[in-house]
Amino acid sequence: MSARTTGLWRVVAAREVSTQVRSKAFRLSVAALVLGLVAIVVAVTLFPDGEETYDVAVVDSASSSLVDTGSGIAGTLEEGTELRSKSYGDAAGAERAVRDGDVDAALLATDDGYELVGDGEVEPVLGEALRAAVSQSVTAENAAAQDVDLEALAAGTQVGQRLLDPDAEDAGLRTGASFVFVLLFYVTALTFGMQIASSVTQEKESRVVEILAAAVPIRTLLWGKVIGTSVLAIGQTVLLAAVGVVALLATGNAHALGVVGPAIGWYVVFFVLGFVALAGFWSIAGSLAGRQQDLGATTAPLQMILFAPYLVSVLAGEGVKTVVSMLPIVSTMMMPSRLAEGHVPLWQLGVAVLTTVGAAVLFVRVGAAVYERTLLQTGRRIGLREALSDARS
Amino acid sequence: MLEARSLSRVYGSTTVVDDVSFTVSPGRVTGFVGANGAGKTTTMRMLMGVLGASAGEVLWNGAPITAEARRSFGYMPEERGLYPRMKLHEQLVFFARLHGLATADAAARAAALLGHFGLEERRDDVLDDLSLGNQQRVQIAAALVHRPAALVLDEPFSGLDPTAVDSMIDLLRTEAGDLPLLFSSHQLDLVERLCDDLVVLSRGRVVASGTVAALRDRGADRYRVVHDGVEASWLRDLRGITVDDVDGSTAVVSLDGLSPSELVSAAVARGPVQEVARVRQPLSEIFREVTR
C-alpha cells in the first residue's frame, strides 16, 4: 500500500477547481464580470468627462469666425470642449433652431454688439467662451480703429499657470481605479468565500465528510479547499486584470496603465493573503451550518466584516485609512486603493503583509479546529461556542 | 490484526461505549451485532479515528494505530454519503487518490469495481441519478477502491435486495479474502451466513464474543427426539436429562448426565424412532438471550 500524505491537499484542491470550473453558474458569473469590466472601460472611453461639442447658430460670416475663435477658448476652459457654427438664413430661423433644440445657442449681431440666444439657459462654458471671443476680436478691431497698440496695452496682464503636482491630473483615474479595486475584492471575496462555506456545508450535508475525515487529516482537507478556491479566485482576478489591460490598450488609454500598473501588482499580493486569511473564517461558517439554508445565517457576520472596510474606504478620512489599511483583511481592500491614489511608505506595506500572513495561519488553524469538532454533527445549525467547547476527544 | 482495547466513549454523563475489547483477525469475517443504540457505530467511528476515544486504544498488528494505517483502511460509514453531483468514475478515482493511489492505478481500479456491479455504462452519470441500491454499490466500491488493508463496514447490507446482497457478498469474498473485516448488521441470517467471528454489543458493553460455531454450541447439549407413532412424554421419566418441550411424538431435551448414545438407546428401546438430532441454537436466539 503506497501511503503518501504529502500532496493530499493537491488532490482535494484539484477536485475543488475542476468541480467549479465545470459548473454553469461559475462560468456565467465569470463571463458577466468580464463583460461588465469591458463595458465600463468602453463607456469611460466613449463618454469621457467634459468632452462636448456645442452647436451655435449664426447668420453671417463674422459671427461664424467668432464661434471659431470661441471654440479655441472653450478648449482651454474645459478640455475637449468644441464649438461649431451652423449657418441660418435669418435671425428668426436661428431662433427657431434654438427653440427646436437643433443648436445649443445662437450668436446674433445687434446694433450695439452681439447677443447670445439660448432656449432655457446657456451652458456656462459656451457663454464664457463666446463672450471672451467677442470681446477679444472686437477689442482688437477697436484698437486698430483707434490706432492703439493692443499688445502694449495688454503688457503685464498675462497670468501663467504652474502645477506643483502634475500627477494630480490623473486624480480621476486614480480614484476610479481605487474604487474598482475595493469593489472587485469585495465581490470576489464574497463570491469565492461563499463557495468555500458552501463546499464545506455540502460535504456535511451529503455526509461524505465522514469518509474524507477517515482518509485525510482535517487540516489538510481544509488547506486543499482553501488553496483550490484561492486558485480559482486569483485566476479570475488575473483574467479580469488582463481583460482590463487589454481593454485600456484597445481603447487608446495606454497612459492609464502607467498610473495604476504598480497598484495592480500589489493588489494581487494583498488579494492572495487577504483571501486565504478570510478562507479560515468562511470554512468555520460552513461547518457551523448543517444545511445550505443555514449558510445565510452563519455567514452573516462575515459579510459584515467584508462590508466594514468597504464603508471605511469610501467614507473615512486619511488618518483612519492609514491605520486601518495595515490591519489584516482590511489591508486587502485599502492598500491597493491607497497605492492607486498616491504614495504609501514601504514599512506600512510590510506591516500590512505581516499582519495578514499571521492572521491567515491563525484563522485556518481555528477553522480546522472548529471543522473537526462539528464534523459529525450533521443536519443542524451549531453555535460557535458549542463548537469550540465540544472537544473531539 | 485490528484490535479494540478497552474502548470507551462518554458524552457528558452518558457512557455510550463502555470498556469494549475485541479483535478482528485477518482472513476472518467478524460480525458486529447489537440492538439500535448499543454503541456499534460509535465504536466503529473510534476504530476509524473519526471520533476520539474517551478511554482505551485501537491497535493495528499489535501496536497503537497510526493515522497512516487508518488511511489504508476501507470504511463505509453508517451515514452513507458521496458527492451527489459528481460522476461515478471520477468520484471513485478521487477517493482512490485520497488514499494514496496513483492516478492511472486509481482509474483502472474504479473501472474494475464499476464493472463488477454492472455500472460501467453509467460511469459518467452523477451519483444522484442512480437508484438507491446502485448508490449503495458505489458506496461500497468507494470503500474498496484503494485495495484496503482492513475493512470496517457499518451496516453494509441495509437497504439492498437479495440479489444485490449476493453480489456484494461475492465482491467482499474476492476483495477481502485475507483482510480483517468487521461489519455490523441487524440481519442475523446474513451474519450467520457470512461470519466466522461474532461480537455482540448491548448497552455499550460486549456481552458475547467468539467464533460463531462456539457461540452456537454454548450452553447445555440439546437434542430433539422424534418418535414414530409413540408419545414422547415418557422422556419426562428418563433420568439424566431435562425435558424442555414435548409436543405429541416430538420432544426437545437437554442432556444432564446422560450421554447422547444412551439417549438414542433408550429411545429405540421405547419404540420406533424417526430422528434424534442435536439442536443448534440459532443466532437470533443467542442474540435475544445475551442482550436481554
XYZ file of C-alpha atoms in Angstrom:
685
model
C 0.000 0.000 0.000
C 1.503 3.281 -1.040
C 1.000 5.877 1.634
C 1.948 9.412 0.674
C 0.420 12.022 2.921
C 2.201 14.842 1.172
C 0.344 16.171 -1.823
C -3.039 15.061 -0.500
C -4.115 18.677 -0.336
C -3.415 18.782 -4.049
C -5.957 16.026 -4.707
C -8.528 17.943 -2.660
C -7.688 21.253 -4.346
C -7.854 19.714 -7.824
C -11.350 18.385 -7.147
C -12.449 21.768 -5.866
C -11.155 23.502 -9.009
C -12.462 21.018 -11.559
C -15.912 20.895 -9.950
C -16.231 24.680 -10.033
C -14.793 25.245 -13.478
C -17.338 22.847 -14.903
C -20.293 24.400 -13.117
C -22.555 26.539 -15.245
C -23.105 29.120 -12.521
C -19.374 29.742 -12.202
C -18.862 30.175 -15.945
C -21.779 32.543 -16.188
C -20.557 34.717 -13.346
C -17.044 34.978 -14.842
C -18.493 35.874 -18.230
C -20.711 38.507 -16.625
C -17.751 40.076 -14.789
C -15.594 40.180 -17.936
C -18.380 41.775 -19.952
C -19.071 44.251 -17.152
C -15.432 45.309 -16.999
C -15.171 45.762 -20.761
C -18.398 47.751 -20.686
C -17.001 50.087 -18.000
C -13.775 50.750 -19.938
C -15.619 51.270 -23.207
C -18.170 53.543 -21.561
C -15.449 55.650 -19.989
C -13.751 55.988 -23.384
C -16.879 56.730 -25.409
C -18.372 59.216 -22.982
C -15.372 60.873 -21.403
C -15.960 63.531 -18.830
C -16.209 67.097 -20.289
C -15.714 66.252 -23.944
C -18.565 68.017 -25.671
C -19.349 69.818 -28.921
C -21.772 72.722 -28.843
C -23.589 73.891 -31.952
C -24.058 77.618 -32.345
C -26.439 79.141 -34.903
C -25.104 82.136 -36.864
C -26.450 84.262 -39.775
C -23.270 85.931 -41.022
C -19.635 85.036 -41.601
C -18.355 87.451 -38.930
C -20.294 85.546 -36.254
C -19.098 82.310 -37.730
C -15.443 83.274 -37.283
C -16.226 84.468 -33.732
C -17.536 80.965 -32.992
C -14.285 79.513 -34.362
C -12.276 81.741 -32.024
C -14.637 80.779 -29.177
C -14.015 77.127 -29.899
C -10.314 77.582 -29.137
C -11.103 79.395 -25.906
C -13.646 76.749 -24.843
C -10.953 74.087 -25.332
C -8.681 75.829 -22.833
C -11.527 76.317 -20.349
C -12.622 72.655 -20.410
C -10.537 70.064 -22.130
C -12.187 68.557 -25.170
C -14.925 71.134 -25.487
C -15.535 72.451 -29.021
C -17.901 74.901 -30.627
C -19.271 74.539 -34.134
C -21.143 77.145 -36.131
C -24.249 76.415 -38.157
C -25.445 78.966 -40.672
C -29.086 80.029 -40.978
C -30.796 82.470 -43.423
C -32.024 84.976 -40.863
C -32.316 85.684 -37.126
C -35.793 84.152 -36.965
C -34.521 80.886 -38.477
C -31.635 80.826 -35.995
C -34.006 81.392 -33.071
C -36.295 78.616 -34.280
C -33.297 76.275 -34.388
C -32.534 77.178 -30.750
C -36.151 76.593 -29.718
C -36.280 73.227 -31.544
C -33.061 72.134 -29.870
C -31.175 71.767 -33.165
C -28.446 74.041 -31.783
C -27.354 74.905 -28.234
C -27.430 78.673 -28.749
C -27.419 81.391 -31.438
C -24.903 84.235 -31.758
C -26.627 87.206 -33.381
C -25.310 90.675 -34.231
C -27.300 93.566 -32.693
C -26.980 97.329 -33.116
C -24.675 97.710 -30.136
C -22.810 94.402 -30.250
C -23.895 90.809 -30.090
C -26.473 88.803 -28.229
C -26.353 85.184 -27.199
C -29.735 83.496 -27.568
C -30.442 80.377 -25.590
C -33.637 78.401 -25.022
C -33.928 77.877 -21.236
C -30.341 78.555 -20.379
C -26.905 78.869 -21.988
C -24.202 76.418 -20.918
C -21.677 78.386 -18.789
C -18.681 77.161 -20.810
C -20.366 78.138 -24.050
C -21.337 81.572 -22.768
C -17.947 82.319 -21.286
C -16.082 81.209 -24.419
C -18.233 83.234 -26.807
C -18.166 86.341 -24.597
C -14.375 86.138 -24.441
C -14.153 85.574 -28.215
C -16.383 88.557 -28.977
C -14.601 90.812 -26.535
C -11.186 89.713 -27.809
C -11.832 90.263 -31.519
C -13.963 93.384 -31.141
C -11.363 94.926 -28.809
C -8.708 94.160 -31.447
C -10.835 95.784 -34.140
C -11.489 98.835 -31.959
C -7.824 99.095 -31.065
C -6.909 99.036 -34.739
C -9.541 101.699 -35.489
C -8.212 103.943 -32.646
C -4.635 103.162 -33.629
C -3.816 101.729 -30.209
C -1.064 99.169 -29.736
C -3.060 96.416 -28.158
C -0.008 94.410 -27.197
C 1.460 97.350 -25.324
C -1.869 97.880 -23.643
C -2.082 94.277 -22.530
C 1.573 94.000 -21.436
C 1.985 92.513 -17.963
C -1.579 91.223 -17.720
C -0.648 87.621 -18.517
C -1.366 85.126 -15.727
C 0.700 81.952 -16.179
C -0.019 78.597 -14.556
C 2.433 76.149 -12.958
C 1.366 72.821 -11.354
C 3.270 71.523 -8.304
C 1.736 68.046 -8.623
C 1.246 67.261 -12.286
C 0.171 63.681 -11.333
C -2.947 65.156 -9.839
C -4.087 65.480 -13.399
C -4.805 61.738 -13.169
C -6.755 62.134 -9.929
C -9.950 60.980 -11.586
C -8.274 57.907 -12.971
C -6.693 57.102 -9.595
C -9.912 57.494 -7.663
C -11.691 55.366 -10.235
C -9.051 52.640 -10.095
C -9.050 52.538 -6.300
C -12.809 52.225 -6.302
C -12.606 49.339 -8.788
C -10.041 47.576 -6.542
C -12.248 47.808 -3.480
C -15.315 46.720 -5.367
C -13.534 43.870 -7.113
C -12.147 42.453 -3.876
C -15.490 42.805 -2.185
C -17.277 40.934 -4.969
C -14.571 38.289 -5.411
C -14.081 37.646 -1.690
C -17.807 37.325 -1.205
C -18.344 35.024 -4.198
C -15.471 32.663 -3.510
C -15.824 32.876 0.260
C -19.407 31.720 -0.037
C -18.114 28.966 -2.263
C -15.759 27.683 0.454
C -18.520 27.826 3.042
C -20.972 26.114 0.759
C -18.479 23.426 -0.235
C -17.858 22.633 3.458
C -21.584 22.530 4.159
C -22.215 20.356 1.113
C -19.783 17.755 2.381
C -21.516 17.720 5.736
C -24.945 17.661 4.170
C -24.100 14.774 1.856
C -22.297 13.001 4.749
C -19.279 12.385 2.539
C -17.237 14.176 5.179
C -17.026 11.051 7.330
C -15.168 9.144 4.622
C -12.980 12.157 3.941
C -12.138 12.516 7.622
C -11.168 8.848 7.830
C -8.783 9.292 4.892
C -7.310 12.774 5.287
C -6.335 14.931 8.274
C -8.929 17.685 8.623
C -6.376 20.460 8.330
C -5.113 19.006 5.055
C -8.678 18.817 3.795
C -9.252 22.451 4.701
C -5.986 23.680 3.187
C -6.794 21.811 -0.013
C -10.154 23.525 -0.162
C -8.692 26.941 0.617
C -5.919 26.571 -1.946
C -8.226 25.225 -4.649
C -10.690 28.049 -4.179
C -7.909 30.640 -3.959
C -6.504 29.409 -7.261
C -9.905 29.995 -8.822
C -10.329 33.404 -7.214
C -6.846 34.502 -8.246
C -7.342 33.048 -11.714
C -10.489 35.056 -12.106
C -8.779 38.198 -10.799
C -5.823 37.772 -13.156
C -8.238 37.206 -16.016
C -10.113 40.392 -15.140
C -6.842 42.314 -14.778
C -5.735 41.090 -18.209
C -9.076 41.963 -19.737
C -8.858 45.395 -18.107
C -5.358 45.986 -19.511
C -6.341 44.846 -22.995
C -9.475 46.967 -22.887
C -7.463 50.026 -21.798
C -4.948 49.462 -24.622
C -7.620 48.802 -27.231
C -9.454 51.997 -26.341
C -6.287 54.078 -26.509
C -5.891 54.604 -22.762
C -2.368 53.175 -22.538
C -1.165 56.022 -20.300
C -3.605 54.833 -17.618
C -1.516 51.681 -17.195
C 1.498 53.670 -16.041
C -0.653 55.231 -13.352
C -2.449 52.147 -11.952
C 0.012 49.405 -13.025
C 2.009 49.106 -9.769
C -1.211 49.197 -7.783
C -2.472 46.216 -9.796
C 0.659 44.255 -8.827
C 0.191 44.977 -5.112
C -3.469 44.216 -5.462
C -2.672 40.630 -6.455
C -0.281 40.221 -3.460
C -2.801 41.539 -0.949
C -5.607 39.693 -2.601
C -3.917 36.310 -2.143
C -3.063 36.966 1.511
C -6.383 38.519 2.416
C -8.349 35.811 0.706
C -6.521 32.993 2.488
C -6.989 34.763 5.832
C -10.699 35.034 5.207
C -10.958 31.462 3.964
C -10.480 30.118 7.503
C -13.457 32.177 8.593
C -15.590 31.032 5.695
C -14.886 27.396 6.466
C -15.995 27.985 10.076
C -19.219 29.487 8.801
C -19.675 26.494 6.517
C -19.033 23.918 9.211
C -21.486 25.555 11.602
C -24.288 25.259 9.071
C -25.875 21.844 8.788
C -27.664 22.589 5.546
C -27.344 25.059 2.696
C -30.324 27.010 4.084
C -28.375 27.773 7.265
C -25.499 29.347 5.359
C -27.156 32.750 5.159
C -27.281 32.958 8.938
C -23.820 31.580 9.670
C -22.081 33.706 7.036
C -23.835 36.953 8.012
C -21.042 38.109 10.380
C -18.506 37.596 7.601
C -20.485 39.562 5.106
C -20.435 42.372 7.667
C -16.685 42.012 8.212
C -16.256 42.451 4.476
C -18.598 45.364 4.281
C -16.854 47.341 7.042
C -13.601 48.055 5.162
C -15.682 48.796 2.119
C -17.505 51.514 4.033
C -14.290 52.773 5.628
C -12.578 53.035 2.257
C -15.441 55.072 0.909
C -16.134 57.263 3.936
C -13.141 57.509 6.293
C -10.581 60.317 6.480
C -6.880 59.970 5.640
C -5.621 59.251 9.199
C -8.119 56.485 9.860
C -7.460 54.963 6.454
C -3.703 54.891 7.073
C -4.087 52.999 10.347
C -6.764 50.501 9.325
C -5.087 49.814 5.992
C -2.400 47.922 7.945
C -4.911 45.556 9.575
C -5.407 42.079 8.093
C -8.199 41.671 5.530
C -8.910 45.418 5.616
C -5.474 45.876 4.033
C -6.548 43.805 1.050
C -9.106 46.412 0.106
C -7.410 49.524 1.406
C -3.746 49.144 0.478
C -4.175 48.760 -3.285
C -6.609 51.635 -3.300
C -4.225 53.816 -1.251
C -1.451 52.824 -3.685
C -3.600 53.779 -6.615
C -4.329 57.155 -5.028
C -0.755 58.006 -4.128
C 2.476 57.064 -2.412
C 2.493 54.580 0.528
C 5.630 54.152 2.696
C 7.244 50.738 2.335
C 7.132 49.994 6.086
C 3.369 50.333 6.071
C 3.164 47.803 3.247
C 5.440 45.484 5.261
C 3.295 45.736 8.390
C 0.163 45.067 6.364
C 1.684 41.960 4.739
C 2.942 40.582 8.069
C -0.320 41.031 9.978
C -2.216 39.406 7.128
C 0.096 36.383 6.906
C -0.179 35.909 10.683
C -3.947 36.191 10.542
C -4.151 33.703 7.651
C -2.260 30.995 9.555
C -4.224 31.619 12.744
C -7.638 31.651 11.088
C -7.076 28.461 9.103
C -5.984 26.725 12.330
C -9.057 27.877 14.208
C -11.129 26.950 11.175
C -9.720 23.417 11.140
C -10.360 23.018 14.877
C -13.996 24.056 14.579
C -14.429 21.993 11.423
C -13.071 18.941 13.194
C -15.386 19.358 16.153
C -18.543 19.903 14.171
C -17.757 17.224 11.627
C -20.171 14.533 12.730
C -22.922 16.868 13.808
C -24.860 16.907 10.602
C -28.291 18.211 9.815
C -28.489 21.145 12.184
C -27.016 24.538 12.938
C -24.380 24.713 15.633
C -23.432 27.698 17.781
C -19.817 28.809 17.707
C -19.489 28.448 21.475
C -20.848 24.920 21.328
C -18.442 24.081 18.515
C -15.449 25.322 20.464
C -16.404 23.551 23.703
C -17.249 20.176 22.181
C -13.817 18.596 22.033
C -13.253 15.774 19.607
C -11.586 13.532 22.145
C -4.975 -7.738 13.051
C -7.239 -4.948 14.245
C -7.870 -4.756 17.949
C -10.067 -2.644 20.192
C -8.729 -2.489 23.706
C -10.965 -1.173 26.494
C -12.534 1.459 24.248
C -14.940 3.838 25.957
C -16.793 6.904 24.793
C -18.559 9.247 27.176
C -20.901 12.073 26.164
C -21.450 14.296 29.168
C -22.668 11.897 31.828
C -23.766 9.185 29.390
C -21.429 6.310 28.637
C -22.234 5.164 25.119
C -19.393 2.670 24.740
C -18.096 1.060 27.886
C -14.803 -0.808 28.047
C -15.197 -2.594 24.726
C -12.462 -5.052 23.679
C -12.354 -7.432 20.706
C -10.103 -8.416 17.851
C -10.698 -8.689 14.126
C -8.337 -11.264 12.650
C -7.034 -11.328 9.072
C -8.983 -13.574 6.730
C -11.874 -13.781 9.163
C -15.187 -12.053 8.805
C -16.252 -10.594 12.121
C -19.890 -9.694 12.642
C -20.741 -6.839 14.958
C -24.294 -7.141 16.227
C -26.382 -5.365 18.776
C -29.673 -3.528 19.132
C -30.128 0.053 17.946
C -28.183 2.375 20.200
C -25.950 -0.407 21.522
C -22.867 1.591 20.505
C -21.815 -0.165 17.276
C -21.477 2.964 15.155
C -19.677 4.886 17.904
C -17.218 2.008 18.290
C -16.605 1.829 14.556
C -16.048 5.572 14.377
C -13.456 5.268 17.126
C -11.776 2.428 15.232
C -11.572 4.692 12.178
C -10.366 7.702 14.158
C -13.265 9.848 13.032
C -14.258 10.074 16.668
C -11.829 10.254 19.565
C -11.996 7.650 22.343
C -12.639 8.809 25.900
C -10.513 5.910 27.100
C -8.826 2.837 25.670
C -6.946 2.410 22.428
C -7.019 0.847 18.988
C -4.168 -1.472 17.992
C -3.079 -2.420 14.485
C -0.866 -5.501 14.284
C -0.131 -5.185 17.982
C 0.971 -1.546 18.065
C -1.072 1.615 18.653
C -2.670 2.537 15.346
C -1.354 5.460 13.294
C -3.226 7.842 11.016
C -1.202 6.351 8.183
C -2.505 2.842 8.933
C -6.090 4.063 9.215
C -5.771 5.732 5.841
C -5.160 2.301 4.331
C -8.489 1.012 5.700
C -11.721 0.856 3.789
C -14.624 2.449 5.610
C -18.325 2.509 4.956
C -19.979 4.802 7.475
C -23.475 4.291 8.776
C -24.426 7.676 7.389
C -23.904 6.986 3.714
C -22.576 9.771 1.622
C -20.634 10.567 -1.506
C -20.645 13.658 -3.683
C -24.172 13.743 -5.153
C -23.279 15.759 -8.282
C -20.003 14.044 -9.125
C -19.608 11.448 -11.872
C -19.188 7.866 -10.653
C -15.822 7.068 -12.162
C -14.358 10.450 -11.304
C -15.635 10.101 -7.771
C -14.049 6.692 -7.244
C -10.755 7.932 -8.715
C -10.864 10.854 -6.272
C -11.278 8.559 -3.270
C -8.584 6.195 -4.516
C -6.161 9.106 -4.894
C -7.104 10.416 -1.478
C -5.947 7.073 -0.124
C -2.645 7.356 -1.967
C -3.168 5.541 -5.276
C -1.519 6.929 -8.411
C -3.928 8.331 -11.000
C -3.613 5.570 -13.588
C -3.960 2.818 -10.985
C -6.935 4.621 -9.451
C -8.663 4.884 -12.836
C -8.202 1.165 -13.543
C -9.475 0.138 -10.101
C -12.502 2.418 -10.356
C -13.391 0.966 -13.757
C -12.980 -2.605 -12.487
C -15.263 -2.052 -9.492
C -17.916 -0.338 -11.585
C -17.654 -3.329 -13.906
C -18.266 -5.768 -11.067
C -21.553 -4.064 -10.250
C -22.556 -3.745 -13.933
C -22.295 0.026 -13.736
C -19.591 0.544 -16.384
C -22.123 2.038 -18.796
C -23.016 4.656 -16.221
C -19.511 5.701 -15.285
C -20.162 9.279 -16.381
C -23.529 9.607 -14.675
C -23.684 11.592 -11.476
C -24.440 9.714 -8.267
C -27.799 11.430 -7.779
C -29.155 9.883 -10.977
C -28.684 6.342 -9.640
C -31.217 4.217 -7.788
C -30.619 3.871 -4.047
C -29.402 0.314 -4.494
C -26.849 1.401 -7.093
C -25.751 4.311 -4.914
C -25.078 1.775 -2.172
C -22.963 -0.253 -4.602
C -20.888 2.804 -5.430
C -20.518 3.421 -1.723
C -19.009 0.008 -1.127
C -16.843 0.485 -4.217
C -15.543 3.709 -2.640
C -14.532 1.727 0.444
C -12.730 -0.903 -1.658
C -11.200 1.177 -4.423
C -7.781 1.694 -2.815
C -7.216 -2.023 -2.043
C -7.678 -1.510 1.688
C -5.618 -3.279 4.351
C -8.691 -3.801 6.529
C -12.416 -3.179 6.151
C -14.786 -1.544 8.603
C -18.323 -1.600 7.224
C -21.259 -0.182 9.143
C -24.485 -1.900 8.036
C -23.209 -2.609 4.502
C -26.272 -4.633 3.521
C -29.067 -2.431 4.771
C -31.400 -1.351 2.023
C -30.220 -3.946 -0.507
C -32.416 -6.502 -2.247
C -31.372 -10.180 -2.043
C -29.631 -10.119 -5.466
C -27.650 -7.058 -4.522
C -26.725 -8.682 -1.213
C -25.403 -11.747 -3.072
C -23.416 -9.573 -5.448
C -21.917 -7.658 -2.562
C -21.039 -10.835 -0.675
C -19.299 -12.123 -3.811
C -17.323 -8.942 -4.041
C -16.370 -8.981 -0.372
C -15.226 -12.599 -0.652
C -12.877 -11.735 -3.529
C -11.731 -8.376 -2.248
C -11.470 -9.083 1.458
C -10.137 -12.648 1.230
C -7.301 -12.376 3.742
C -8.105 -8.980 5.276
C -9.548 -8.338 8.688
C -13.202 -7.480 8.004
C -15.579 -6.086 10.580
C -19.164 -5.407 9.668
C -22.204 -4.529 11.672
C -25.668 -5.721 10.797
C -29.179 -6.184 12.044
C -29.781 -9.028 9.596
C -28.832 -12.045 11.687
C -29.401 -14.516 8.851
C -26.730 -12.664 6.876
C -24.411 -12.588 9.840
C -24.917 -16.315 10.275
C -24.200 -16.917 6.596
C -21.112 -14.736 6.368
C -19.359 -14.502 9.682
C -16.597 -16.528 11.215
C -16.492 -14.493 14.413
C -19.094 -12.563 16.292
C -19.066 -9.674 18.744
C -22.379 -8.921 20.437
C -22.827 -5.479 21.941
C -25.532 -4.494 24.375
C -25.864 -1.073 26.009
C -22.282 -0.232 25.180
C -20.764 -3.434 26.526
C -19.575 -6.635 24.864
C -21.935 -9.348 26.123
C -20.705 -12.206 23.946
C -17.862 -12.792 21.526
C -16.071 -15.687 19.866
C -16.419 -17.883 16.821
C -19.942 -18.347 15.557
C -19.652 -22.131 15.978
C -18.593 -21.858 19.613
C -21.367 -19.404 20.389
C -23.992 -21.633 18.878
C -22.794 -24.670 20.763
C -22.677 -22.963 24.079
C -24.910 -23.947 26.970
C -26.241 -27.457 27.629
C -26.299 -30.076 24.855
C -29.810 -30.099 23.469
C -31.381 -32.851 21.374
C -34.639 -33.310 19.561
C -36.224 -36.762 19.713
C -38.944 -37.633 17.164
C -40.823 -40.940 17.616
C -42.924 -42.659 15.004
C -46.406 -43.150 16.424
C -45.305 -43.094 20.065
C -45.983 -40.255 22.504
C -42.706 -38.583 23.558
C -43.951 -37.727 27.042
C -42.266 -40.859 28.505
C -38.975 -38.907 28.328
C -40.081 -36.993 31.413
C -39.393 -40.156 33.421
C -35.904 -40.726 31.994
C -33.070 -39.903 34.364
C -30.046 -37.747 33.347
C -31.963 -35.361 31.117
C -34.391 -32.445 31.466
C -37.256 -32.067 29.066
C -37.570 -28.579 27.614
C -40.601 -29.189 25.450
C -42.953 -32.010 24.434
C -45.374 -31.861 21.505
C -47.024 -35.195 20.588
C -44.325 -37.528 19.381
C -41.619 -34.796 19.414
C -39.599 -33.622 22.412
C -36.627 -31.305 22.981
C -34.389 -32.384 25.853
C -31.172 -31.160 27.465
C -28.638 -33.810 28.490
C -27.839 -33.663 32.155
C -25.553 -36.621 32.826
C -26.848 -38.958 30.108
C -24.638 -39.393 27.025
C -26.036 -38.958 23.508
C -25.735 -42.670 22.701
C -27.527 -43.633 25.930
C -30.346 -41.287 24.878
C -30.539 -42.962 21.464
C -30.570 -46.481 23.015
C -33.299 -45.528 25.485
C -35.442 -44.021 22.723
C -35.047 -47.044 20.426
C -35.951 -49.354 23.339
C -39.138 -47.364 23.896
C -40.429 -47.508 20.288
C -39.805 -46.624 16.608
C -37.536 -43.558 16.268
C -37.674 -41.205 13.324
C -34.932 -38.776 14.397
C -32.573 -37.956 17.225
C -30.732 -34.729 16.362
C -28.642 -32.160 18.129
C -30.364 -28.782 18.401
C -28.081 -25.888 17.443
C -29.156 -22.574 18.815
C -29.984 -20.103 16.050
C -28.136 -16.815 16.337
C -31.346 -14.942 16.838
C -31.923 -16.905 19.995
C -28.395 -16.356 21.266
C -28.797 -12.697 20.455
C -32.034 -12.439 22.376
C -30.541 -14.324 25.277
C -27.357 -12.293 25.687
C -28.889 -8.899 25.111
C -31.772 -9.487 27.472
